mmCIF file of N, CA and C in Angstrom:
data_model
loop_
_atom_site.group_PDB
_atom_site.id
_atom_site.type_symbol
_atom_site.label_atom_id
_atom_site.label_comp_id
_atom_site.label_asym_id
_atom_site.label_seq_id
_atom_site.Cartn_x
_atom_site.Cartn_y
_atom_site.Cartn_z
ATOM 1 N N MET U 28 -20.824 -8.958 4.170
ATOM 2 C CA MET U 28 -20.798 -7.626 3.741
ATOM 3 C C MET U 28 -22.152 -7.268 3.263
ATOM 4 N N GLY U 29 -22.727 -6.190 3.592
ATOM 5 C CA GLY U 29 -24.098 -5.731 3.191
ATOM 6 C C GLY U 29 -23.987 -5.137 1.748
ATOM 7 N N LYS U 30 -25.185 -4.920 1.198
ATOM 8 C CA LYS U 30 -25.170 -4.439 -0.094
ATOM 9 C C LYS U 30 -24.531 -2.955 -0.229
ATOM 10 N N ALA U 31 -24.820 -2.179 0.912
ATOM 11 C CA ALA U 31 -24.297 -0.808 0.892
ATOM 12 C C ALA U 31 -22.772 -0.852 0.865
ATOM 13 N N ALA U 32 -22.245 -1.802 1.810
ATOM 14 C CA ALA U 32 -20.721 -1.785 1.809
ATOM 15 C C ALA U 32 -20.136 -2.306 0.471
ATOM 16 N N GLY U 33 -20.852 -3.239 -0.208
ATOM 17 C CA GLY U 33 -20.340 -3.672 -1.427
ATOM 18 C C GLY U 33 -20.399 -2.632 -2.560
ATOM 19 N N LYS U 34 -21.428 -1.842 -2.481
ATOM 20 C CA LYS U 34 -21.616 -0.730 -3.448
ATOM 21 C C LYS U 34 -20.606 0.293 -3.156
ATOM 22 N N ASP U 35 -20.334 0.606 -1.893
ATOM 23 C CA ASP U 35 -19.304 1.656 -1.423
ATOM 24 C C ASP U 35 -17.924 1.183 -1.941
ATOM 25 N N LYS U 36 -17.650 -0.075 -1.740
ATOM 26 C CA LYS U 36 -16.307 -0.658 -2.224
ATOM 27 C C LYS U 36 -16.072 -0.401 -3.647
ATOM 28 N N ALA U 37 -17.233 -0.782 -4.471
ATOM 29 C CA ALA U 37 -17.121 -0.634 -5.917
ATOM 30 C C ALA U 37 -16.808 0.848 -6.286
ATOM 31 N N ILE U 38 -17.477 1.726 -5.719
ATOM 32 C CA ILE U 38 -17.340 3.049 -6.011
ATOM 33 C C ILE U 38 -15.902 3.549 -5.653
ATOM 34 N N LEU U 39 -15.522 3.198 -4.538
ATOM 35 C CA LEU U 39 -14.165 3.538 -4.116
ATOM 36 C C LEU U 39 -13.099 2.926 -4.968
ATOM 37 N N MET U 40 -13.334 1.848 -5.401
ATOM 38 C CA MET U 40 -12.310 1.096 -6.300
ATOM 39 C C MET U 40 -12.250 1.855 -7.574
ATOM 40 N N ALA U 41 -13.379 2.226 -8.090
ATOM 41 C CA ALA U 41 -13.334 3.006 -9.366
ATOM 42 C C ALA U 41 -12.716 4.355 -9.312
ATOM 43 N N ALA U 42 -12.984 5.000 -8.143
ATOM 44 C CA ALA U 42 -12.381 6.290 -7.944
ATOM 45 C C ALA U 42 -10.970 6.313 -7.622
ATOM 46 N N PHE U 43 -10.548 5.237 -6.972
ATOM 47 C CA PHE U 43 -8.980 5.078 -6.701
ATOM 48 C C PHE U 43 -8.456 4.047 -7.515
ATOM 49 N N ALA U 44 -8.355 4.337 -8.837
ATOM 50 C CA ALA U 44 -7.833 3.146 -9.690
ATOM 51 C C ALA U 44 -6.330 3.000 -9.395
ATOM 52 N N LYS U 45 -5.893 1.788 -9.667
ATOM 53 C CA LYS U 45 -4.452 1.393 -9.481
ATOM 54 C C LYS U 45 -3.633 2.086 -10.516
ATOM 55 N N MET U 46 -2.519 2.627 -10.106
ATOM 56 C CA MET U 46 -1.535 3.196 -10.968
ATOM 57 C C MET U 46 -0.590 2.103 -11.411
ATOM 58 N N ASP U 47 -0.315 2.172 -12.729
ATOM 59 C CA ASP U 47 0.633 1.126 -13.323
ATOM 60 C C ASP U 47 2.047 1.407 -13.026
ATOM 61 N N SER U 48 2.662 0.659 -12.228
ATOM 62 C CA SER U 48 4.116 0.923 -11.691
ATOM 63 C C SER U 48 4.996 0.858 -12.799
ATOM 64 N N VAL U 49 4.930 -0.020 -13.644
ATOM 65 C CA VAL U 49 5.842 -0.223 -14.795
ATOM 66 C C VAL U 49 5.726 1.025 -15.822
ATOM 67 N N ALA U 50 4.565 1.355 -16.026
ATOM 68 C CA ALA U 50 4.300 2.340 -17.013
ATOM 69 C C ALA U 50 4.885 3.768 -16.453
ATOM 70 N N LEU U 51 4.639 4.049 -15.124
ATOM 71 C CA LEU U 51 5.222 5.339 -14.498
ATOM 72 C C LEU U 51 6.831 5.172 -14.587
ATOM 73 N N ALA U 52 7.373 4.032 -14.384
ATOM 74 C CA ALA U 52 8.742 3.859 -14.184
ATOM 75 C C ALA U 52 9.302 4.132 -15.604
ATOM 76 N N VAL U 53 8.801 3.681 -16.596
ATOM 77 C CA VAL U 53 9.265 3.818 -18.044
ATOM 78 C C VAL U 53 9.016 5.272 -18.411
ATOM 79 N N ALA U 54 7.852 5.880 -18.114
ATOM 80 C CA ALA U 54 7.665 7.313 -18.435
ATOM 81 C C ALA U 54 8.547 8.203 -17.802
ATOM 82 N N LEU U 55 8.757 8.202 -16.424
ATOM 83 C CA LEU U 55 9.613 8.940 -15.791
ATOM 84 C C LEU U 55 10.973 8.810 -16.018
ATOM 85 N N GLY U 56 11.415 7.623 -16.382
ATOM 86 C CA GLY U 56 12.846 7.313 -16.688
ATOM 87 C C GLY U 56 13.088 7.992 -18.043
ATOM 88 N N SER U 57 12.190 7.855 -18.987
ATOM 89 C CA SER U 57 12.350 8.475 -20.276
ATOM 90 C C SER U 57 12.491 9.967 -20.446
ATOM 91 N N ILE U 58 11.593 10.576 -19.435
ATOM 92 C CA ILE U 58 11.526 12.028 -19.343
ATOM 93 C C ILE U 58 12.925 12.491 -18.715
ATOM 94 N N LEU U 59 13.287 11.858 -17.692
ATOM 95 C CA LEU U 59 14.600 12.360 -17.038
ATOM 96 C C LEU U 59 15.815 12.098 -17.908
ATOM 97 N N GLY U 60 15.783 10.925 -18.497
ATOM 98 C CA GLY U 60 16.861 10.506 -19.561
ATOM 99 C C GLY U 60 16.998 11.524 -20.692
ATOM 100 N N LEU U 61 15.915 11.841 -21.261
ATOM 101 C CA LEU U 61 15.918 12.810 -22.349
ATOM 102 C C LEU U 61 16.187 14.261 -21.814
ATOM 103 N N LEU U 62 15.726 14.645 -20.633
ATOM 104 C CA LEU U 62 16.154 15.916 -20.104
ATOM 105 C C LEU U 62 17.708 15.997 -19.874
ATOM 106 N N MET U 63 18.294 14.974 -19.327
ATOM 107 C CA MET U 63 19.751 14.982 -19.163
ATOM 108 C C MET U 63 20.492 15.048 -20.449
ATOM 109 N N PHE U 64 20.073 14.355 -21.446
ATOM 110 C CA PHE U 64 20.689 14.363 -22.755
ATOM 111 C C PHE U 64 20.455 15.664 -23.487
ATOM 112 N N VAL U 65 19.384 16.434 -23.321
ATOM 113 C CA VAL U 65 19.085 17.678 -23.933
ATOM 114 C C VAL U 65 19.934 18.719 -23.156
ATOM 115 N N LEU U 66 19.997 18.738 -21.853
ATOM 116 C CA LEU U 66 20.919 19.644 -21.185
ATOM 117 C C LEU U 66 22.352 19.595 -21.611
ATOM 118 N N THR U 67 22.776 18.373 -21.607
ATOM 119 C CA THR U 67 24.220 18.171 -22.044
ATOM 120 C C THR U 67 24.424 18.644 -23.614
ATOM 121 N N ALA U 68 23.520 18.310 -24.364
ATOM 122 C CA ALA U 68 23.662 18.573 -25.808
ATOM 123 C C ALA U 68 23.679 20.191 -26.037
ATOM 124 N N VAL U 69 22.742 20.869 -25.313
ATOM 125 C CA VAL U 69 22.674 22.202 -25.485
ATOM 126 C C VAL U 69 23.873 22.979 -24.977
ATOM 127 N N LEU U 70 24.521 22.432 -23.859
ATOM 128 C CA LEU U 70 25.846 23.178 -23.630
ATOM 129 C C LEU U 70 26.881 22.758 -24.505
ATOM 130 N N LEU U 71 26.896 21.640 -25.175
ATOM 131 C CA LEU U 71 27.948 21.243 -26.149
ATOM 132 C C LEU U 71 27.751 21.993 -27.439
ATOM 133 N N ILE U 72 26.457 22.254 -27.777
ATOM 134 C CA ILE U 72 26.185 23.100 -29.074
ATOM 135 C C ILE U 72 26.526 24.533 -28.845
ATOM 136 N N GLN U 73 26.125 24.968 -27.635
ATOM 137 C CA GLN U 73 26.474 26.459 -27.214
ATOM 138 C C GLN U 73 28.006 26.591 -27.301
ATOM 139 N N GLY U 74 28.667 25.700 -26.667
ATOM 140 C CA GLY U 74 30.073 25.798 -26.667
ATOM 141 C C GLY U 74 30.418 26.854 -25.506
ATOM 142 N N ALA U 75 31.666 27.095 -25.404
ATOM 143 C CA ALA U 75 32.284 28.066 -24.448
ATOM 144 C C ALA U 75 33.437 28.899 -25.129
ATOM 145 N N ALA U 76 33.841 29.845 -24.299
ATOM 146 C CA ALA U 76 35.007 30.672 -24.782
ATOM 147 C C ALA U 76 36.163 29.877 -24.673
ATOM 148 N N PRO U 77 37.195 30.170 -25.560
ATOM 149 C CA PRO U 77 38.340 29.367 -25.547
ATOM 150 C C PRO U 77 39.095 29.481 -24.199
ATOM 151 N N GLY U 78 39.563 28.237 -23.677
ATOM 152 C CA GLY U 78 40.291 28.184 -22.420
ATOM 153 C C GLY U 78 39.199 27.940 -21.227
ATOM 154 N N VAL U 79 37.857 27.900 -21.526
ATOM 155 C CA VAL U 79 36.905 27.930 -20.502
ATOM 156 C C VAL U 79 36.250 26.486 -20.592
ATOM 157 N N GLU U 80 36.085 25.829 -19.465
ATOM 158 C CA GLU U 80 35.492 24.559 -19.537
ATOM 159 C C GLU U 80 33.901 24.691 -19.934
ATOM 160 N N VAL U 81 33.440 23.828 -20.611
ATOM 161 C CA VAL U 81 32.108 23.695 -20.997
ATOM 162 C C VAL U 81 31.233 23.056 -19.946
ATOM 163 N N GLY U 82 30.206 23.802 -19.470
ATOM 164 C CA GLY U 82 29.304 23.279 -18.352
ATOM 165 C C GLY U 82 30.020 22.763 -17.116
ATOM 166 N N PRO U 83 30.694 23.683 -16.379
ATOM 167 C CA PRO U 83 31.273 23.201 -15.228
ATOM 168 C C PRO U 83 30.328 22.734 -14.258
ATOM 169 N N HIS U 84 29.096 23.284 -14.071
ATOM 170 C CA HIS U 84 28.118 23.028 -13.055
ATOM 171 C C HIS U 84 27.597 21.710 -13.378
ATOM 172 N N LEU U 85 27.188 21.341 -14.698
ATOM 173 C CA LEU U 85 26.692 20.035 -15.068
ATOM 174 C C LEU U 85 27.659 18.939 -14.962
ATOM 175 N N ALA U 86 28.910 19.300 -15.034
ATOM 176 C CA ALA U 86 30.069 18.324 -15.036
ATOM 177 C C ALA U 86 30.177 17.850 -13.414
ATOM 178 N N LEU U 87 29.547 18.497 -12.602
ATOM 179 C CA LEU U 87 29.680 18.089 -11.081
ATOM 180 C C LEU U 87 28.896 16.860 -10.987
ATOM 181 N N PHE U 88 27.956 16.504 -12.011
ATOM 182 C CA PHE U 88 27.353 15.107 -11.748
ATOM 183 C C PHE U 88 28.360 13.917 -11.869
ATOM 184 N N ASN U 89 29.570 14.203 -12.253
ATOM 185 C CA ASN U 89 30.574 13.137 -12.289
ATOM 186 C C ASN U 89 30.839 12.621 -10.861
ATOM 187 N N ILE U 90 30.525 13.440 -9.889
ATOM 188 C CA ILE U 90 30.716 13.009 -8.491
ATOM 189 C C ILE U 90 29.787 11.841 -8.153
ATOM 190 N N TYR U 91 28.566 11.895 -8.641
ATOM 191 C CA TYR U 91 27.618 10.928 -8.404
ATOM 192 C C TYR U 91 27.417 9.906 -9.548
ATOM 193 N N LEU U 92 27.762 10.129 -10.719
ATOM 194 C CA LEU U 92 27.571 9.367 -11.872
ATOM 195 C C LEU U 92 28.985 9.073 -12.466
ATOM 196 N N PRO U 93 29.548 7.989 -12.162
ATOM 197 C CA PRO U 93 30.947 7.690 -12.627
ATOM 198 C C PRO U 93 31.048 7.654 -14.046
ATOM 199 N N GLY U 94 32.030 8.340 -14.738
ATOM 200 C CA GLY U 94 32.248 8.411 -16.086
ATOM 201 C C GLY U 94 31.450 9.444 -16.822
ATOM 202 N N TYR U 95 30.561 10.146 -16.165
ATOM 203 C CA TYR U 95 29.809 11.244 -16.876
ATOM 204 C C TYR U 95 30.815 12.378 -17.114
ATOM 205 N N GLU U 96 30.668 13.079 -18.233
ATOM 206 C CA GLU U 96 31.324 14.291 -18.471
ATOM 207 C C GLU U 96 30.547 14.999 -19.486
ATOM 208 N N VAL U 97 30.797 16.360 -19.655
ATOM 209 C CA VAL U 97 29.936 17.078 -20.605
ATOM 210 C C VAL U 97 30.702 16.911 -21.941
ATOM 211 N N SER U 98 30.237 15.885 -22.598
ATOM 212 C CA SER U 98 30.678 15.432 -24.012
ATOM 213 C C SER U 98 29.522 14.706 -24.596
ATOM 214 N N TRP U 99 29.655 14.387 -25.985
ATOM 215 C CA TRP U 99 28.658 13.604 -26.607
ATOM 216 C C TRP U 99 28.563 12.143 -25.995
ATOM 217 N N PRO U 100 29.642 11.477 -25.821
ATOM 218 C CA PRO U 100 29.532 10.190 -25.144
ATOM 219 C C PRO U 100 28.907 10.349 -23.780
ATOM 220 N N GLY U 101 29.280 11.350 -23.024
ATOM 221 C CA GLY U 101 28.793 11.752 -21.827
ATOM 222 C C GLY U 101 27.378 11.962 -21.707
ATOM 223 N N ALA U 102 26.871 12.559 -22.813
ATOM 224 C CA ALA U 102 25.390 12.920 -22.957
ATOM 225 C C ALA U 102 24.522 11.603 -22.941
ATOM 226 N N PHE U 103 25.065 10.523 -23.578
ATOM 227 C CA PHE U 103 24.422 9.248 -23.733
ATOM 228 C C PHE U 103 24.563 8.524 -22.322
ATOM 229 N N LEU U 104 25.630 8.558 -21.796
ATOM 230 C CA LEU U 104 25.867 7.912 -20.483
ATOM 231 C C LEU U 104 25.077 8.663 -19.461
ATOM 232 N N GLY U 105 25.004 9.936 -19.486
ATOM 233 C CA GLY U 105 24.158 10.628 -18.495
ATOM 234 C C GLY U 105 22.614 10.291 -18.678
ATOM 235 N N ALA U 106 22.244 10.252 -19.990
ATOM 236 C CA ALA U 106 20.805 9.837 -20.211
ATOM 237 C C ALA U 106 20.492 8.361 -19.694
ATOM 238 N N ALA U 107 21.496 7.504 -19.848
ATOM 239 C CA ALA U 107 21.306 6.198 -19.370
ATOM 240 C C ALA U 107 21.134 6.173 -17.828
ATOM 241 N N TYR U 108 22.067 6.885 -17.200
ATOM 242 C CA TYR U 108 21.966 7.026 -15.645
ATOM 243 C C TYR U 108 20.638 7.585 -15.214
ATOM 244 N N PHE U 109 20.290 8.697 -15.763
ATOM 245 C CA PHE U 109 19.046 9.326 -15.447
ATOM 246 C C PHE U 109 17.827 8.401 -15.783
ATOM 247 N N TRP U 110 17.853 7.767 -16.851
ATOM 248 C CA TRP U 110 16.735 6.752 -17.206
ATOM 249 C C TRP U 110 16.513 5.864 -16.050
ATOM 250 N N VAL U 111 17.636 5.172 -15.569
ATOM 251 C CA VAL U 111 17.589 4.109 -14.514
ATOM 252 C C VAL U 111 17.029 4.859 -13.340
ATOM 253 N N LEU U 112 17.582 6.023 -12.863
ATOM 254 C CA LEU U 112 17.133 6.793 -11.693
ATOM 255 C C LEU U 112 15.703 7.193 -11.824
ATOM 256 N N GLY U 113 15.339 7.535 -12.870
ATOM 257 C CA GLY U 113 13.937 7.935 -13.112
ATOM 258 C C GLY U 113 12.983 6.698 -13.031
ATOM 259 N N ALA U 114 13.371 5.676 -13.572
ATOM 260 C CA ALA U 114 12.620 4.400 -13.595
ATOM 261 C C ALA U 114 12.545 3.969 -12.157
ATOM 262 N N ILE U 115 13.545 3.916 -11.364
ATOM 263 C CA ILE U 115 13.417 3.560 -9.973
ATOM 264 C C ILE U 115 12.476 4.497 -9.180
ATOM 265 N N ALA U 116 12.681 5.740 -9.448
ATOM 266 C CA ALA U 116 11.813 6.783 -8.706
ATOM 267 C C ALA U 116 10.386 6.504 -9.113
ATOM 268 N N GLY U 117 10.050 6.370 -10.313
ATOM 269 C CA GLY U 117 8.781 6.115 -10.965
ATOM 270 C C GLY U 117 8.042 4.885 -10.309
ATOM 271 N N PHE U 118 8.917 3.875 -10.311
ATOM 272 C CA PHE U 118 8.392 2.547 -9.736
ATOM 273 C C PHE U 118 8.015 2.730 -8.136
ATOM 274 N N ILE U 119 8.815 3.308 -7.522
ATOM 275 C CA ILE U 119 8.604 3.508 -5.992
ATOM 276 C C ILE U 119 7.443 4.388 -5.820
ATOM 277 N N LEU U 120 7.334 5.489 -6.548
ATOM 278 C CA LEU U 120 6.227 6.417 -6.461
ATOM 279 C C LEU U 120 4.890 5.801 -6.683
ATOM 280 N N ALA U 121 4.827 5.049 -7.749
ATOM 281 C CA ALA U 121 3.618 4.331 -8.099
ATOM 282 C C ALA U 121 3.198 3.315 -7.026
ATOM 283 N N THR U 122 4.231 2.556 -6.565
ATOM 284 C CA THR U 122 4.003 1.584 -5.667
ATOM 285 C C THR U 122 3.503 2.170 -4.205
ATOM 286 N N LEU U 123 4.098 3.274 -3.919
ATOM 287 C CA LEU U 123 3.639 3.975 -2.665
ATOM 288 C C LEU U 123 2.215 4.511 -2.832
ATOM 289 N N TRP U 124 1.930 5.105 -3.984
ATOM 290 C CA TRP U 124 0.683 5.578 -4.305
ATOM 291 C C TRP U 124 -0.362 4.517 -4.174
ATOM 292 N N ASN U 125 -0.117 3.411 -4.786
ATOM 293 C CA ASN U 125 -1.126 2.265 -4.852
ATOM 294 C C ASN U 125 -1.388 1.680 -3.275
ATOM 295 N N MET U 126 -0.224 1.576 -2.651
ATOM 296 C CA MET U 126 -0.324 1.073 -1.249
ATOM 297 C C MET U 126 -1.156 2.123 -0.418
ATOM 298 N N THR U 127 -0.931 3.343 -0.512
ATOM 299 C CA THR U 127 -1.745 4.336 0.375
ATOM 300 C C THR U 127 -3.145 4.235 -0.087
ATOM 301 N N HIS U 128 -3.467 4.295 -1.276
ATOM 302 C CA HIS U 128 -4.882 4.106 -1.706
ATOM 303 C C HIS U 128 -5.456 2.830 -1.282
ATOM 304 N N HIS U 129 -4.845 1.724 -1.443
ATOM 305 C CA HIS U 129 -5.273 0.291 -0.815
ATOM 306 C C HIS U 129 -5.565 0.486 0.547
ATOM 307 N N LEU U 130 -4.819 1.175 1.388
ATOM 308 C CA LEU U 130 -4.990 1.163 2.788
ATOM 309 C C LEU U 130 -6.193 2.213 3.071
ATOM 310 N N PHE U 131 -6.328 3.266 2.369
ATOM 311 C CA PHE U 131 -7.445 4.177 2.503
ATOM 312 C C PHE U 131 -8.669 3.403 2.189
ATOM 313 N N VAL U 132 -8.834 2.773 1.017
ATOM 314 C CA VAL U 132 -10.057 2.105 0.625
ATOM 315 C C VAL U 132 -10.415 1.020 1.722
ATOM 316 N N ALA U 133 -9.378 0.199 2.080
ATOM 317 C CA ALA U 133 -9.670 -0.674 3.218
ATOM 318 C C ALA U 133 -10.246 -0.070 4.433
ATOM 319 N N ALA U 134 -9.748 1.141 4.772
ATOM 320 C CA ALA U 134 -10.156 1.737 6.063
ATOM 321 C C ALA U 134 -11.644 2.128 5.790
ATOM 322 N N ILE U 135 -11.901 2.814 4.613
ATOM 323 C CA ILE U 135 -13.317 3.182 4.279
ATOM 324 C C ILE U 135 -14.232 1.821 4.337
ATOM 325 N N VAL U 136 -13.891 0.786 3.715
ATOM 326 C CA VAL U 136 -14.657 -0.389 3.820
ATOM 327 C C VAL U 136 -14.962 -0.886 5.134
ATOM 328 N N VAL U 137 -13.891 -0.989 6.055
ATOM 329 C CA VAL U 137 -14.104 -1.452 7.425
ATOM 330 C C VAL U 137 -15.036 -0.561 8.064
ATOM 331 N N ARG U 138 -14.871 0.826 7.822
ATOM 332 C CA ARG U 138 -15.709 1.778 8.606
ATOM 333 C C ARG U 138 -17.134 1.624 8.088
ATOM 334 N N ALA U 139 -17.368 1.340 6.853
ATOM 335 C CA ALA U 139 -18.705 1.127 6.360
ATOM 336 C C ALA U 139 -19.371 -0.095 6.900
ATOM 337 N N ILE U 140 -18.646 -1.146 6.951
ATOM 338 C CA ILE U 140 -19.126 -2.391 7.580
ATOM 339 C C ILE U 140 -19.500 -2.169 9.094
ATOM 340 N N TRP U 141 -18.631 -1.542 9.719
ATOM 341 C CA TRP U 141 -18.783 -1.167 11.157
ATOM 342 C C TRP U 141 -20.022 -0.348 11.393
ATOM 343 N N TRP U 142 -20.163 0.729 10.392
ATOM 344 C CA TRP U 142 -21.355 1.641 10.514
ATOM 345 C C TRP U 142 -22.651 0.734 10.196
ATOM 346 N N ASP U 143 -22.675 -0.215 9.340
ATOM 347 C CA ASP U 143 -23.869 -1.146 9.002
ATOM 348 C C ASP U 143 -24.087 -1.904 10.243
ATOM 349 N N MET U 144 -23.155 -2.420 10.856
ATOM 350 C CA MET U 144 -23.327 -3.301 12.114
ATOM 351 C C MET U 144 -24.002 -2.484 13.261
ATOM 352 N N MET U 145 -23.650 -1.174 13.386
ATOM 353 C CA MET U 145 -24.029 -0.387 14.358
ATOM 354 C C MET U 145 -25.538 0.158 14.131
ATOM 355 N N ALA U 146 -25.843 0.261 12.851
ATOM 356 C CA ALA U 146 -27.189 0.630 12.466
ATOM 357 C C ALA U 146 -28.252 -0.423 12.670
ATOM 358 N N ASP U 147 -27.757 -1.703 12.684
ATOM 359 C CA ASP U 147 -28.851 -2.814 12.829
ATOM 360 C C ASP U 147 -29.109 -3.008 14.309
#
């Protein structure tokens, strides 16, 4: 590999730094878990008119999250479910981000090497 290709690779690697998959998983999981807890808590604090169910739309998450209901224990269970879902989504997102950037940098390096070979 020529000096130009090595310099190009160093610049590209600095520009496309690797995303930490675990950090994004924890961050996204925490945000989504907290969001679900707050949404449930706001509905519980607000309350509903007598004889009316509290948060019927949010209660539909029970279809996908077994055991979830609009209650204080349900707020914690929903937060745990959403933390796990957010962590999985964050890990997959960061992994795909890193993979696409790695492939892009590899393509640029191969092109630079090919360009150097053609210039000689």
